[in-house]
């Protein structure tokens, strides 16, 4: 190698670098090779990121979508957004650079009416995938009267119009999961057909594997038509109230309530007890079951202010739905602020959260839905607090007659 040789890229001589590589009349030093390698690596990372995010909403976009349907629960929505994003990246790249990306099923813990089912359903809307809801209390261990755990997959298959490939990328929400906790200390003698046995039965489908699923019906039998169904890419979301769990944790001497999440000045600030896997195991869920649900999100009891927002702010808010129904009859429907406050207060007193709002409004609106379609001269209907409490009649605004009608 000539002592006068220089790098054609940076102009450094052989004395200034460790080594210069030559090919015909071209020369490049080791430092320039390292720089080129770094540039290529960064470009490759950009390409891989673009490929990962192809067709996916990033976590911030997922949360923005959830904000349109679910009021409050800021921390839970962030946790779910990250989990959903990671899950559907994993479907395309289950193994990346010899690293196997494990499945991240989700546990939602919160009181009745706090939005667990709605959150799960909204996630399915974001990804445009099949969605199915199952009640854990209806499931029983194989060999007992009730529904096999495989029946959950049958529901998902049906929601996908029996398109197996599409169903295998869907989302399943299992409600009342706390009701199958194994509380053997207080249980009566005999086999537990809806507790630990069901947890054991759910293990395989939660982790991901191939199972035979009945196409119709809730139980497998020798005569039933079945198909082979792979649950590897199904996202399972389990939900439960776990009554007493948070209270017990707060009462513990060696635990203090922790502020969860990455809160900013614009976020809803709240203090929430961080639920850990060992808390759920102490509650009665077996370690193997909890091991397959690594993501845990806690939902708060909705306040009266939250319930008022639930009534009117989301895209599919109950008030908006009723306004659309009345508009089809040519009637403008309004709810006064004190009326919304009263409805939210009634739901809060009953302890049913957002889930009870529809039942309360339906009871209020039924007489009006029955009578008003027959009244052709009504332009608007105003729901007030005094009407809800039975202290006055509903406010009806009559349509002004045209000159032709007046004559």
C-alpha atoms as a printed R data frame, in Angstrom:
    type eleno elety resid chain resno        x       y      z
1   ATOM     1    CA   UNK     A     1    0.000   0.000  0.000
2   ATOM     2    CA   UNK     A     2    1.406   3.384 -0.994
3   ATOM     3    CA   UNK     A     3    2.297   5.736  1.862
4   ATOM     4    CA   UNK     A     4    0.811   8.594 -0.176
5   ATOM     5    CA   UNK     A     5   -2.601   6.921 -0.535
6   ATOM     6    CA   UNK     A     6   -5.541   9.024  0.666
7   ATOM     7    CA   UNK     A     7   -9.236   8.370  1.244
8   ATOM     8    CA   UNK     A     8  -11.349   9.554 -1.688
9   ATOM     9    CA   UNK     A     9  -14.197  10.460  0.724
10  ATOM    10    CA   UNK     A    10  -12.570  12.423  3.541
11  ATOM    11    CA   UNK     A    11   -9.090  13.129  2.096
12  ATOM    12    CA   UNK     A    12   -7.210  11.665  5.078
13  ATOM    13    CA   UNK     A    13   -3.911   9.885  4.427
14  ATOM    14    CA   UNK     A    14   -3.041   6.372  5.440
15  ATOM    15    CA   UNK     A    15   -1.056   7.813  8.371
16  ATOM    16    CA   UNK     A    16   -4.157   9.538  9.814
17  ATOM    17    CA   UNK     A    17   -6.445   6.499  9.888
18  ATOM    18    CA   UNK     A    18   -6.159   2.868 10.914
19  ATOM    19    CA   UNK     A    19   -6.702   1.416  7.459
20  ATOM    20    CA   UNK     A    20   -7.548   2.363  3.878
21  ATOM    21    CA   UNK     A    21   -9.342  -0.104  1.621
22  ATOM    22    CA   UNK     A    22   -8.746  -0.014 -2.107
23  ATOM    23    CA   UNK     A    23  -10.632  -1.305 -5.143
24  ATOM    24    CA   UNK     A    24   -9.179  -0.476 -8.536
25  ATOM    25    CA   UNK     A    25   -8.723   3.311 -8.458
26  ATOM    26    CA   UNK     A    26  -11.043   3.998 -5.490
27  ATOM    27    CA   UNK     A    27   -9.981   4.256 -1.837
28  ATOM    28    CA   UNK     A    28  -11.939   4.524  1.416
29  ATOM    29    CA   UNK     A    29  -10.771   4.620  5.038
30  ATOM    30    CA   UNK     A    30  -12.150   2.705  7.992
31  ATOM    31    CA   UNK     A    31  -13.643   5.868  9.509
32  ATOM    32    CA   UNK     A    32  -15.721   6.613  6.399
33  ATOM    33    CA   UNK     A    33  -16.843   3.005  6.279
34  ATOM    34    CA   UNK     A    34  -18.054   3.356  9.885
35  ATOM    35    CA   UNK     A    35  -19.904   6.599  9.033
36  ATOM    36    CA   UNK     A    36  -21.579   4.967  6.005
37  ATOM    37    CA   UNK     A    37  -22.548   1.989  8.125
38  ATOM    38    CA   UNK     A    38  -24.218   4.261 10.713
39  ATOM    39    CA   UNK     A    39  -26.161   6.101  7.987
40  ATOM    40    CA   UNK     A    40  -27.354   2.826  6.445
41  ATOM    41    CA   UNK     A    41  -28.374   1.524  9.902
42  ATOM    42    CA   UNK     A    42  -30.406   4.676 10.651
43  ATOM    43    CA   UNK     A    43  -32.099   4.524  7.259
44  ATOM    44    CA   UNK     A    44  -32.940   0.870  7.889
45  ATOM    45    CA   UNK     A    45  -34.459   1.761 11.265
46  ATOM    46    CA   UNK     A    46  -36.623   4.418  9.581
47  ATOM    47    CA   UNK     A    47  -37.751   1.881  7.007
48  ATOM    48    CA   UNK     A    48  -38.546  -0.691  9.691
49  ATOM    49    CA   UNK     A    49  -40.484   1.905 11.702
50  ATOM    50    CA   UNK     A    50  -42.508   2.895  8.648
51  ATOM    51    CA   UNK     A    51  -43.218  -0.778  7.954
52  ATOM    52    CA   UNK     A    52  -44.228  -1.369 11.588
53  ATOM    53    CA   UNK     A    53  -46.629   1.564 11.562
54  ATOM    54    CA   UNK     A    54  -48.085   0.762  8.168
55  ATOM    55    CA   UNK     A    55  -51.847   0.753  8.570
56  ATOM    56    CA   UNK     A    56  -51.596   1.275 12.343
57  ATOM    57    CA   UNK     A    57  -52.596   4.228 14.445
58  ATOM    58    CA   UNK     A    58  -49.851   5.248 16.851
59  ATOM    59    CA   UNK     A    59  -50.723   5.286 20.602
60  ATOM    60    CA   UNK     A    60  -51.514   9.016 20.721
61  ATOM    61    CA   UNK     A    61  -53.940   8.620 17.807
62  ATOM    62    CA   UNK     A    62  -55.555   5.575 19.423
63  ATOM    63    CA   UNK     A    63  -56.151   7.540 22.616
64  ATOM    64    CA   UNK     A    64  -57.639  10.435 20.643
65  ATOM    65    CA   UNK     A    65  -60.080   7.955 19.116
66  ATOM    66    CA   UNK     A    66  -60.957   6.565 22.558
67  ATOM    67    CA   UNK     A    67  -61.548  10.119 23.805
68  ATOM    68    CA   UNK     A    68  -64.413  10.361 21.301
69  ATOM    69    CA   UNK     A    69  -66.234   7.466 22.939
70  ATOM    70    CA   UNK     A    70  -65.040   7.184 26.547
71  ATOM    71    CA   UNK     A    71  -65.110   9.964 29.139
72  ATOM    72    CA   UNK     A    72  -62.288  10.200 31.672
73  ATOM    73    CA   UNK     A    73  -60.120   7.155 32.471
74  ATOM    74    CA   UNK     A    74  -57.031   8.927 31.092
75  ATOM    75    CA   UNK     A    75  -54.511   6.457 32.504
76  ATOM    76    CA   UNK     A    76  -56.423   3.374 31.361
77  ATOM    77    CA   UNK     A    77  -56.758   4.794 27.840
78  ATOM    78    CA   UNK     A    78  -52.999   5.385 27.630
79  ATOM    79    CA   UNK     A    79  -52.236   1.855 28.822
80  ATOM    80    CA   UNK     A    80  -54.707   0.372 26.345
81  ATOM    81    CA   UNK     A    81  -53.419   2.505 23.462
82  ATOM    82    CA   UNK     A    82  -49.852   1.283 23.963
83  ATOM    83    CA   UNK     A    83  -50.980  -2.338 24.419
84  ATOM    84    CA   UNK     A    84  -53.124  -2.297 21.263
85  ATOM    85    CA   UNK     A    85  -50.364  -0.704 19.194
86  ATOM    86    CA   UNK     A    86  -47.803  -3.240 20.401
87  ATOM    87    CA   UNK     A    87  -50.180  -6.163 19.848
88  ATOM    88    CA   UNK     A    88  -50.891  -5.434 16.195
89  ATOM    89    CA   UNK     A    89  -47.219  -4.712 15.466
90  ATOM    90    CA   UNK     A    90  -46.517  -8.144 16.910
91  ATOM    91    CA   UNK     A    91  -48.966  -9.774 14.481
92  ATOM    92    CA   UNK     A    92  -46.829  -8.639 11.524
93  ATOM    93    CA   UNK     A    93  -43.514  -9.257 13.259
94  ATOM    94    CA   UNK     A    94  -43.911 -11.969 15.953
95  ATOM    95    CA   UNK     A    95  -40.143 -12.527 15.765
96  ATOM    96    CA   UNK     A    96  -37.866  -9.591 15.035
97  ATOM    97    CA   UNK     A    97  -34.066  -9.942 14.937
98  ATOM    98    CA   UNK     A    98  -34.327 -13.322 16.705
99  ATOM    99    CA   UNK     A    99  -36.362 -11.752 19.526
100 ATOM   100    CA   UNK     A   100  -39.814 -13.262 20.047
101 ATOM   101    CA   UNK     A   101  -42.358 -10.589 20.930
102 ATOM   102    CA   UNK     A   102  -44.749 -12.065 23.474
103 ATOM   103    CA   UNK     A   103  -48.496 -11.542 23.488
104 ATOM   104    CA   UNK     A   104  -49.821  -8.840 25.827
105 ATOM   105    CA   UNK     A   105  -53.385  -9.570 26.910
106 ATOM   106    CA   UNK     A   106  -55.042  -6.915 29.072
107 ATOM   107    CA   UNK     A   107  -56.810  -6.842 32.450
108 ATOM   108    CA   UNK     A   108  -59.241  -3.979 33.131
109 ATOM   109    CA   UNK     A   109  -60.113  -3.429 36.773
110 ATOM   110    CA   UNK     A   110  -62.853  -1.012 37.729
111 ATOM   111    CA   UNK     A   111  -66.332  -0.645 39.221
112 ATOM   112    CA   UNK     A   112  -69.559  -1.355 37.353
113 ATOM   113    CA   UNK     A   113  -70.339   1.284 34.747
114 ATOM   114    CA   UNK     A   114  -66.821   2.717 34.595
115 ATOM   115    CA   UNK     A   115  -66.417   1.929 30.879
116 ATOM   116    CA   UNK     A   116  -64.579  -1.418 30.703
117 ATOM   117    CA   UNK     A   117  -66.748  -2.965 27.980
118 ATOM   118    CA   UNK     A   118  -66.967   0.298 26.042
119 ATOM   119    CA   UNK     A   119  -63.180   0.649 26.021
120 ATOM   120    CA   UNK     A   120  -62.756  -2.876 24.651
121 ATOM   121    CA   UNK     A   121  -65.452  -2.337 22.007
122 ATOM   122    CA   UNK     A   122  -63.894   0.986 20.979
123 ATOM   123    CA   UNK     A   123  -60.503  -0.664 20.492
124 ATOM   124    CA   UNK     A   124  -62.063  -3.141 18.068
125 ATOM   125    CA   UNK     A   125  -63.594  -0.223 16.130
126 ATOM   126    CA   UNK     A   126  -60.178   1.415 15.798
127 ATOM   127    CA   UNK     A   127  -58.625  -1.672 14.231
128 ATOM   128    CA   UNK     A   128  -61.776  -2.673 12.310
129 ATOM   129    CA   UNK     A   129  -61.552  -6.236 13.609
130 ATOM   130    CA   UNK     A   130  -64.220  -8.688 14.830
131 ATOM   131    CA   UNK     A   131  -65.241  -8.273 18.459
132 ATOM   132    CA   UNK     A   132  -66.990 -10.613 20.877
133 ATOM   133    CA   UNK     A   133  -68.083 -10.301 24.504
134 ATOM   134    CA   UNK     A   134  -68.323 -13.233 26.894
135 ATOM   135    CA   UNK     A   135  -69.416 -13.521 30.510
136 ATOM   136    CA   UNK     A   136  -66.974 -15.538 32.580
137 ATOM   137    CA   UNK     A   137  -69.734 -16.603 34.974
138 ATOM   138    CA   UNK     A   138  -71.470 -18.540 32.171
139 ATOM   139    CA   UNK     A   139  -68.369 -20.641 31.500
140 ATOM   140    CA   UNK     A   140  -67.875 -24.026 33.133
141 ATOM   141    CA   UNK     A   141  -65.180 -26.661 33.243
142 ATOM   142    CA   UNK     A   142  -65.345 -29.302 30.513
143 ATOM   143    CA   UNK     A   143  -67.849 -32.010 31.355
144 ATOM   144    CA   UNK     A   144  -70.294 -29.787 33.230
145 ATOM   145    CA   UNK     A   145  -73.516 -28.108 32.146
146 ATOM   146    CA   UNK     A   146  -72.805 -24.663 30.761
147 ATOM   147    CA   UNK     A   147  -70.560 -23.163 28.096
148 ATOM   148    CA   UNK     A   148  -67.104 -24.437 27.184
149 ATOM   149    CA   UNK     A   149  -64.349 -21.859 27.001
150 ATOM   150    CA   UNK     A   150  -64.200 -22.600 23.252
151 ATOM   151    CA   UNK     A   151  -67.683 -21.067 22.918
152 ATOM   152    CA   UNK     A   152  -66.009 -17.657 23.279
153 ATOM   153    CA   UNK     A   153  -64.163 -18.322 20.034
154 ATOM   154    CA   UNK     A   154  -67.410 -19.423 18.372
155 ATOM   155    CA   UNK     A   155  -68.860 -15.977 19.118
156 ATOM   156    CA   UNK     A   156  -65.834 -14.256 17.622
157 ATOM   157    CA   UNK     A   157  -66.089 -16.459 14.554
158 ATOM   158    CA   UNK     A   158  -69.753 -15.561 14.149
159 ATOM   159    CA   UNK     A   159  -68.984 -11.832 14.458
160 ATOM   160    CA   UNK     A   160  -66.495 -12.258 11.590
161 ATOM   161    CA   UNK     A   161  -69.189 -13.890  9.423
162 ATOM   162    CA   UNK     A   162  -67.289 -17.168  9.803
163 ATOM   163    CA   UNK     A   163  -64.189 -15.755  8.113
164 ATOM   164    CA   UNK     A   164  -61.607 -17.736 10.094
165 ATOM   165    CA   UNK     A   165  -58.582 -15.725  9.008
166 ATOM   166    CA   UNK     A   166  -60.231 -12.426  9.972
167 ATOM   167    CA   UNK     A   167  -61.559 -13.817 13.260
168 ATOM   168    CA   UNK     A   168  -58.072 -14.959 14.243
169 ATOM   169    CA   UNK     A   169  -57.013 -11.300 14.471
170 ATOM   170    CA   UNK     A   170  -60.017 -10.134 16.490
171 ATOM   171    CA   UNK     A   171  -60.555  -8.924 20.044
172 ATOM   172    CA   UNK     A   172  -62.406 -10.801 22.796
173 ATOM   173    CA   UNK     A   173  -63.643  -9.170 25.994
174 ATOM   174    CA   UNK     A   174  -64.290 -11.522 28.923
175 ATOM   175    CA   UNK     A   175  -66.379  -9.760 31.559
176 ATOM   176    CA   UNK     A   176  -66.860 -10.643 35.236
177 ATOM   177    CA   UNK     A   177  -63.471 -12.361 35.320
178 ATOM   178    CA   UNK     A   178  -63.268 -11.709 39.059
179 ATOM   179    CA   UNK     A   179  -66.245 -14.028 39.565
180 ATOM   180    CA   UNK     A   180  -64.155 -17.088 38.617
181 ATOM   181    CA   UNK     A   181  -61.537 -16.389 41.264
182 ATOM   182    CA   UNK     A   182  -60.700 -19.528 43.231
183 ATOM   183    CA   UNK     A   183  -61.807 -18.740 46.772
184 ATOM   184    CA   UNK     A   184  -61.251 -22.227 48.106
185 ATOM   185    CA   UNK     A   185  -60.989 -21.130 51.721
186 ATOM   186    CA   UNK     A   186  -64.632 -20.123 51.836
187 ATOM   187    CA   UNK     A   187  -65.953 -22.394 49.094
188 ATOM   188    CA   UNK     A   188  -68.111 -25.375 49.849
189 ATOM   189    CA   UNK     A   189  -66.763 -28.853 49.307
190 ATOM   190    CA   UNK     A   190  -66.874 -30.360 45.836
191 ATOM   191    CA   UNK     A   191  -65.366 -29.561 42.463
192 ATOM   192    CA   UNK     A   192  -65.161 -25.951 41.388
193 ATOM   193    CA   UNK     A   193  -66.828 -25.950 37.970
194 ATOM   194    CA   UNK     A   194  -66.806 -22.198 37.383
195 ATOM   195    CA   UNK     A   195  -63.655 -21.057 39.161
196 ATOM   196    CA   UNK     A   196  -60.181 -22.534 38.919
197 ATOM   197    CA   UNK     A   197  -61.320 -25.134 36.381
198 ATOM   198    CA   UNK     A   198  -62.415 -22.358 34.012
199 ATOM   199    CA   UNK     A   199  -59.167 -20.479 34.576
200 ATOM   200    CA   UNK     A   200  -57.255 -23.610 33.613
201 ATOM   201    CA   UNK     A   201  -59.430 -24.013 30.537
202 ATOM   202    CA   UNK     A   202  -58.725 -20.444 29.425
203 ATOM   203    CA   UNK     A   203  -54.941 -20.777 29.650
204 ATOM   204    CA   UNK     A   204  -54.366 -22.275 26.211
205 ATOM   205    CA   UNK     A   205  -56.504 -19.817 24.281
206 ATOM   206    CA   UNK     A   206  -55.074 -16.850 26.189
207 ATOM   207    CA   UNK     A   207  -51.493 -17.826 25.490
208 ATOM   208    CA   UNK     A   208  -52.108 -18.696 21.859
209 ATOM   209    CA   UNK     A   209  -52.533 -22.082 20.262
210 ATOM   210    CA   UNK     A   210  -54.702 -24.166 17.985
211 ATOM   211    CA   UNK     A   211  -58.004 -25.418 19.354
212 ATOM   212    CA   UNK     A   212  -61.064 -27.060 17.819
213 ATOM   213    CA   UNK     A   213  -64.011 -24.703 17.928
214 ATOM   214    CA   UNK     A   214  -67.674 -25.657 17.430
215 ATOM   215    CA   UNK     A   215  -69.086 -23.716 14.483
216 ATOM   216    CA   UNK     A   216  -72.529 -23.600 16.086
217 ATOM   217    CA   UNK     A   217  -73.611 -24.020 19.676
218 ATOM   218    CA   UNK     A   218  -71.795 -23.557 22.925
219 ATOM   219    CA   UNK     A   219  -70.358 -27.018 23.561
220 ATOM   220    CA   UNK     A   220  -68.232 -29.460 21.633
221 ATOM   221    CA   UNK     A   221  -69.570 -32.931 20.965
222 ATOM   222    CA   UNK     A   222  -68.685 -35.857 18.767
223 ATOM   223    CA   UNK     A   223  -71.367 -34.862 16.271
224 ATOM   224    CA   UNK     A   224  -70.765 -31.108 16.296
225 ATOM   225    CA   UNK     A   225  -69.023 -29.475 13.354
226 ATOM   226    CA   UNK     A   226  -65.697 -27.992 14.461
227 ATOM   227    CA   UNK     A   227  -62.861 -26.077 12.851
228 ATOM   228    CA   UNK     A   228  -59.220 -25.624 13.839
229 ATOM   229    CA   UNK     A   229  -58.805 -22.123 15.243
230 ATOM   230    CA   UNK     A   230  -55.494 -20.402 16.076
231 ATOM   231    CA   UNK     A   231  -55.687 -17.916 18.966
232 ATOM   232    CA   UNK     A   232  -52.083 -16.699 18.676
233 ATOM   233    CA   UNK     A   233  -53.033 -13.259 17.348
234 ATOM   234    CA   UNK     A   234  -56.295 -12.709 19.230
235 ATOM   235    CA   UNK     A   235  -56.162  -9.907 21.794
236 ATOM   236    CA   UNK     A   236  -57.941 -10.919 25.002
237 ATOM   237    CA   UNK     A   237  -59.188  -8.216 27.342
238 ATOM   238    CA   UNK     A   238  -60.492  -9.386 30.717
239 ATOM   239    CA   UNK     A   239  -62.535  -7.135 32.973
240 ATOM   240    CA   UNK     A   240  -63.865  -7.232 36.494
241 ATOM   241    CA   UNK     A   241  -64.829  -5.076 39.454
242 ATOM   242    CA   UNK     A   242  -62.645  -7.017 41.917
243 ATOM   243    CA   UNK     A   243  -64.625  -5.583 44.819
244 ATOM   244    CA   UNK     A   244  -62.430  -5.041 47.861
245 ATOM   245    CA   UNK     A   245  -59.152  -5.435 46.010
246 ATOM   246    CA   UNK     A   246  -58.208  -1.755 45.883
247 ATOM   247    CA   UNK     A   247  -59.508  -1.144 49.396
248 ATOM   248    CA   UNK     A   248  -57.484  -4.025 50.787
249 ATOM   249    CA   UNK     A   249  -54.378  -2.752 49.060
250 ATOM   250    CA   UNK     A   250  -54.893   0.767 50.410
251 ATOM   251    CA   UNK     A   251  -55.339  -0.556 53.908
252 ATOM   252    CA   UNK     A   252  -52.019  -2.404 53.753
253 ATOM   253    CA   UNK     A   253  -49.410  -0.904 56.070
254 ATOM   254    CA   UNK     A   254  -46.528  -1.284 53.660
255 ATOM   255    CA   UNK     A   255  -48.371   0.197 50.666
256 ATOM   256    CA   UNK     A   256  -49.369   3.748 49.925
257 ATOM   257    CA   UNK     A   257  -51.549   4.969 47.085
258 ATOM   258    CA   UNK     A   258  -49.410   5.784 44.087
259 ATOM   259    CA   UNK     A   259  -50.076   8.359 41.407
260 ATOM   260    CA   UNK     A   260  -50.163   6.425 38.173
261 ATOM   261    CA   UNK     A   261  -49.289   7.394 34.654
262 ATOM   262    CA   UNK     A   262  -47.493  10.143 32.838
263 ATOM   263    CA   UNK     A   263  -49.662  13.043 33.928
264 ATOM   264    CA   UNK     A   264  -49.302  16.563 32.620
265 ATOM   265    CA   UNK     A   265  -51.029  19.772 33.555
266 ATOM   266    CA   UNK     A   266  -53.698  19.072 30.926
267 ATOM   267    CA   UNK     A   267  -54.386  15.500 32.049
268 ATOM   268    CA   UNK     A   268  -57.042  14.434 34.494
269 ATOM   269    CA   UNK     A   269  -55.104  14.221 37.751
270 ATOM   270    CA   UNK     A   270  -56.070  11.474 40.122
271 ATOM   271    CA   UNK     A   271  -54.540   9.191 42.654
272 ATOM   272    CA   UNK     A   272  -55.092   5.523 41.978
273 ATOM   273    CA   UNK     A   273  -53.928   2.353 43.653
274 ATOM   274    CA   UNK     A   274  -51.520   0.431 41.477
275 ATOM   275    CA   UNK     A   275  -52.733  -3.134 41.150
276 ATOM   276    CA   UNK     A   276  -50.013  -5.744 40.813
277 ATOM   277    CA   UNK     A   277  -50.084  -9.373 39.729
278 ATOM   278    CA   UNK     A   278  -49.662 -10.621 43.290
279 ATOM   279    CA   UNK     A   279  -52.787  -8.685 44.345
280 ATOM   280    CA   UNK     A   280  -54.821 -10.563 41.739
281 ATOM   281    CA   UNK     A   281  -53.300 -13.881 42.806
282 ATOM   282    CA   UNK     A   282  -54.231 -13.145 46.429
283 ATOM   283    CA   UNK     A   283  -57.746 -12.383 45.201
284 ATOM   284    CA   UNK     A   284  -58.028 -15.903 43.789
285 ATOM   285    CA   UNK     A   285  -56.730 -15.936 40.219
286 ATOM   286    CA   UNK     A   286  -54.129 -18.624 39.607
287 ATOM   287    CA   UNK     A   287  -50.546 -17.513 38.799
288 ATOM   288    CA   UNK     A   288  -50.588 -19.235 35.394
289 ATOM   289    CA   UNK     A   289  -53.673 -17.250 34.417
290 ATOM   290    CA   UNK     A   290  -52.253 -13.912 35.563
291 ATOM   291    CA   UNK     A   291  -48.980 -14.692 33.788
292 ATOM   292    CA   UNK     A   292  -50.837 -14.625 30.478
293 ATOM   293    CA   UNK     A   293  -52.329 -11.173 31.160
294 ATOM   294    CA   UNK     A   294  -49.307  -8.916 31.703
295 ATOM   295    CA   UNK     A   295  -51.020  -5.549 31.082
296 ATOM   296    CA   UNK     A   296  -53.169  -4.241 33.944
297 ATOM   297    CA   UNK     A   297  -55.202  -1.013 33.725
298 ATOM   298    CA   UNK     A   298  -57.262   0.440 36.559
299 ATOM   299    CA   UNK     A   299  -60.449   2.426 35.952
300 ATOM   300    CA   UNK     A   300  -61.935   4.893 38.425
301 ATOM   301    CA   UNK     A   301  -65.478   5.337 39.652
302 ATOM   302    CA   UNK     A   302  -67.071   7.994 37.442
303 ATOM   303    CA   UNK     A   303  -67.978  11.250 39.202
304 ATOM   304    CA   UNK     A   304  -71.266  13.089 38.635
305 ATOM   305    CA   UNK     A   305  -69.394  15.523 36.382
306 ATOM   306    CA   UNK     A   306  -68.062  12.564 34.363
307 ATOM   307    CA   UNK     A   307  -71.557  11.097 34.064
308 ATOM   308    CA   UNK     A   308  -72.900  14.418 32.754
309 ATOM   309    CA   UNK     A   309  -70.205  14.365 30.070
310 ATOM   310    CA   UNK     A   310  -71.042  10.722 29.243
311 ATOM   311    CA   UNK     A   311  -74.639  11.777 28.624
312 ATOM   312    CA   UNK     A   312  -73.865  14.411 26.030
313 ATOM   313    CA   UNK     A   313  -70.241  14.563 24.819
314 ATOM   314    CA   UNK     A   314  -69.226  11.258 23.141
315 ATOM   315    CA   UNK     A   315  -69.991  10.727 19.451
316 ATOM   316    CA   UNK     A   316  -72.660   8.169 20.318
317 ATOM   317    CA   UNK     A   317  -73.838   9.840 23.538
318 ATOM   318    CA   UNK     A   318  -77.266   8.750 24.796
319 ATOM   319    CA   UNK     A   319  -78.672  12.285 24.560
320 ATOM   320    CA   UNK     A   320  -77.500  12.575 20.940
321 ATOM   321    CA   UNK     A   321  -79.172   9.261 20.128
322 ATOM   322    CA   UNK     A   322  -82.512  10.418 21.526
323 ATOM   323    CA   UNK     A   323  -82.195  13.768 19.765
324 ATOM   324    CA   UNK     A   324  -81.731  11.911 16.474
325 ATOM   325    CA   UNK     A   325  -84.809   9.740 17.165
326 ATOM   326    CA   UNK     A   326  -86.973  12.771 17.938
327 ATOM   327    CA   UNK     A   327  -85.643  14.675 14.923
328 ATOM   328    CA   UNK     A   328  -86.981  11.891 12.692
329 ATOM   329    CA   UNK     A   329  -90.436  12.929 13.983
330 ATOM   330    CA   UNK     A   330  -89.653  16.589 13.296
331 ATOM   331    CA   UNK     A   331  -89.205  17.440 16.975
332 ATOM   332    CA   UNK     A   332  -86.178  19.168 18.455
333 ATOM   333    CA   UNK     A   333  -85.229  17.572 21.771
334 ATOM   334    CA   UNK     A   334  -83.364  19.518 24.448
335 ATOM   335    CA   UNK     A   335  -82.132  18.630 27.925
336 ATOM   336    CA   UNK     A   336  -81.584  21.458 30.383
337 ATOM   337    CA   UNK     A   337  -78.341  21.522 32.356
338 ATOM   338    CA   UNK     A   338  -80.149  20.788 35.632
339 ATOM   339    CA   UNK     A   339  -81.892  17.823 33.959
340 ATOM   340    CA   UNK     A   340  -78.568  16.264 32.966
341 ATOM   341    CA   UNK     A   341  -77.286  16.948 36.474
342 ATOM   342    CA   UNK     A   342  -80.309  15.185 37.974
343 ATOM   343    CA   UNK     A   343  -79.980  12.133 35.719
344 ATOM   344    CA   UNK     A   344  -76.276  11.821 36.556
345 ATOM   345    CA   UNK     A   345  -77.068  12.172 40.258
346 ATOM   346    CA   UNK     A   346  -79.664   9.384 40.050
347 ATOM   347    CA   UNK     A   347  -77.147   7.027 38.386
348 ATOM   348    CA   UNK     A   348  -74.508   7.925 40.972
349 ATOM   349    CA   UNK     A   349  -76.876   7.225 43.867
350 ATOM   350    CA   UNK     A   350  -77.764   3.835 42.423
351 ATOM   351    CA   UNK     A   351  -74.064   3.003 42.099
352 ATOM   352    CA   UNK     A   352  -74.472   1.784 38.517
353 ATOM   353    CA   UNK     A   353  -72.189   4.289 36.815
354 ATOM   354    CA   UNK     A   354  -72.561   5.035 33.116
355 ATOM   355    CA   UNK     A   355  -74.233   1.661 32.530
356 ATOM   356    CA   UNK     A   356  -77.346   2.818 34.373
357 ATOM   357    CA   UNK     A   357  -77.795   6.075 32.473
358 ATOM   358    CA   UNK     A   358  -79.677   4.542 29.551
359 ATOM   359    CA   UNK     A   359  -82.153   2.772 31.823
360 ATOM   360    CA   UNK     A   360  -82.900   6.013 33.666
361 ATOM   361    CA   UNK     A   361  -83.391   8.017 30.465
362 ATOM   362    CA   UNK     A   362  -85.528   5.313 28.861
363 ATOM   363    CA   UNK     A   363  -87.907   5.429 31.817
364 ATOM   364    CA   UNK     A   364  -88.106   9.221 31.531
365 ATOM   365    CA   UNK     A   365  -88.560   9.282 27.767
366 ATOM   366    CA   UNK     A   366  -90.979   6.375 27.266
367 ATOM   367    CA   UNK     A   367  -94.221   8.382 27.775
368 ATOM   368    CA   UNK     A   368  -92.965  11.090 25.430
369 ATOM   369    CA   UNK     A   369  -91.910   8.595 22.783
370 ATOM   370    CA   UNK     A   370  -95.399   7.129 22.975
371 ATOM   371    CA   UNK     A   371  -97.408  10.365 22.821
372 ATOM   372    CA   UNK     A   372  -95.435  12.962 20.848
373 ATOM   373    CA   UNK     A   373  -95.325  11.239 17.420
374 ATOM   374    CA   UNK     A   374  -99.119  11.727 17.260
375 ATOM   375    CA   UNK     A   375  -98.844  15.485 17.888
376 ATOM   376    CA   UNK     A   376  -98.202  17.213 14.595
377 ATOM   377    CA   UNK     A   377  -97.945  20.740 16.023
378 ATOM   378    CA   UNK     A   378  -94.951  20.196 18.336
379 ATOM   379    CA   UNK     A   379  -91.689  21.809 17.276
380 ATOM   380    CA   UNK     A   380  -89.526  21.243 20.347
381 ATOM   381    CA   UNK     A   381  -89.487  19.339 23.628
382 ATOM   382    CA   UNK     A   382  -87.439  20.468 26.643
383 ATOM   383    CA   UNK     A   383  -86.585  18.009 29.436
384 ATOM   384    CA   UNK     A   384  -86.168  19.773 32.790
385 ATOM   385    CA   UNK     A   385  -85.266  18.714 36.298
386 ATOM   386    CA   UNK     A   386  -88.810  19.385 37.541
387 ATOM   387    CA   UNK     A   387  -90.227  17.091 34.829
388 ATOM   388    CA   UNK     A   388  -87.804  14.307 35.767
389 ATOM   389    CA   UNK     A   389  -88.841  14.603 39.427
390 ATOM   390    CA   UNK     A   390  -92.547  14.609 38.512
391 ATOM   391    CA   UNK     A   391  -93.062  18.175 39.720
392 ATOM   392    CA   UNK     A   392  -94.233  19.571 36.372
393 ATOM   393    CA   UNK     A   393  -95.206  18.626 32.843
394 ATOM   394    CA   UNK     A   394  -92.644  18.521 30.063
395 ATOM   395    CA   UNK     A   395  -92.065  21.788 28.237
396 ATOM   396    CA   UNK     A   396  -93.511  21.582 24.724
397 ATOM   397    CA   UNK     A   397  -92.990  24.314 22.157
398 ATOM   398    CA   UNK     A   398  -95.620  24.395 19.447
399 ATOM   399    CA   UNK     A   399  -94.797  25.047 15.840
400 ATOM   400    CA   UNK     A   400  -95.920  28.415 14.515
401 ATOM   401    CA   UNK     A   401  -98.680  28.139 11.976
402 ATOM   402    CA   UNK     A   402  -98.113  29.390  8.490
403 ATOM   403    CA   UNK     A   403 -100.481  31.968  6.976
404 ATOM   404    CA   UNK     A   404 -102.026  29.243  4.862
405 ATOM   405    CA   UNK     A   405 -102.685  27.085  7.941
406 ATOM   406    CA   UNK     A   406 -104.034  30.077  9.876
407 ATOM   407    CA   UNK     A   407 -106.594  30.750  7.175
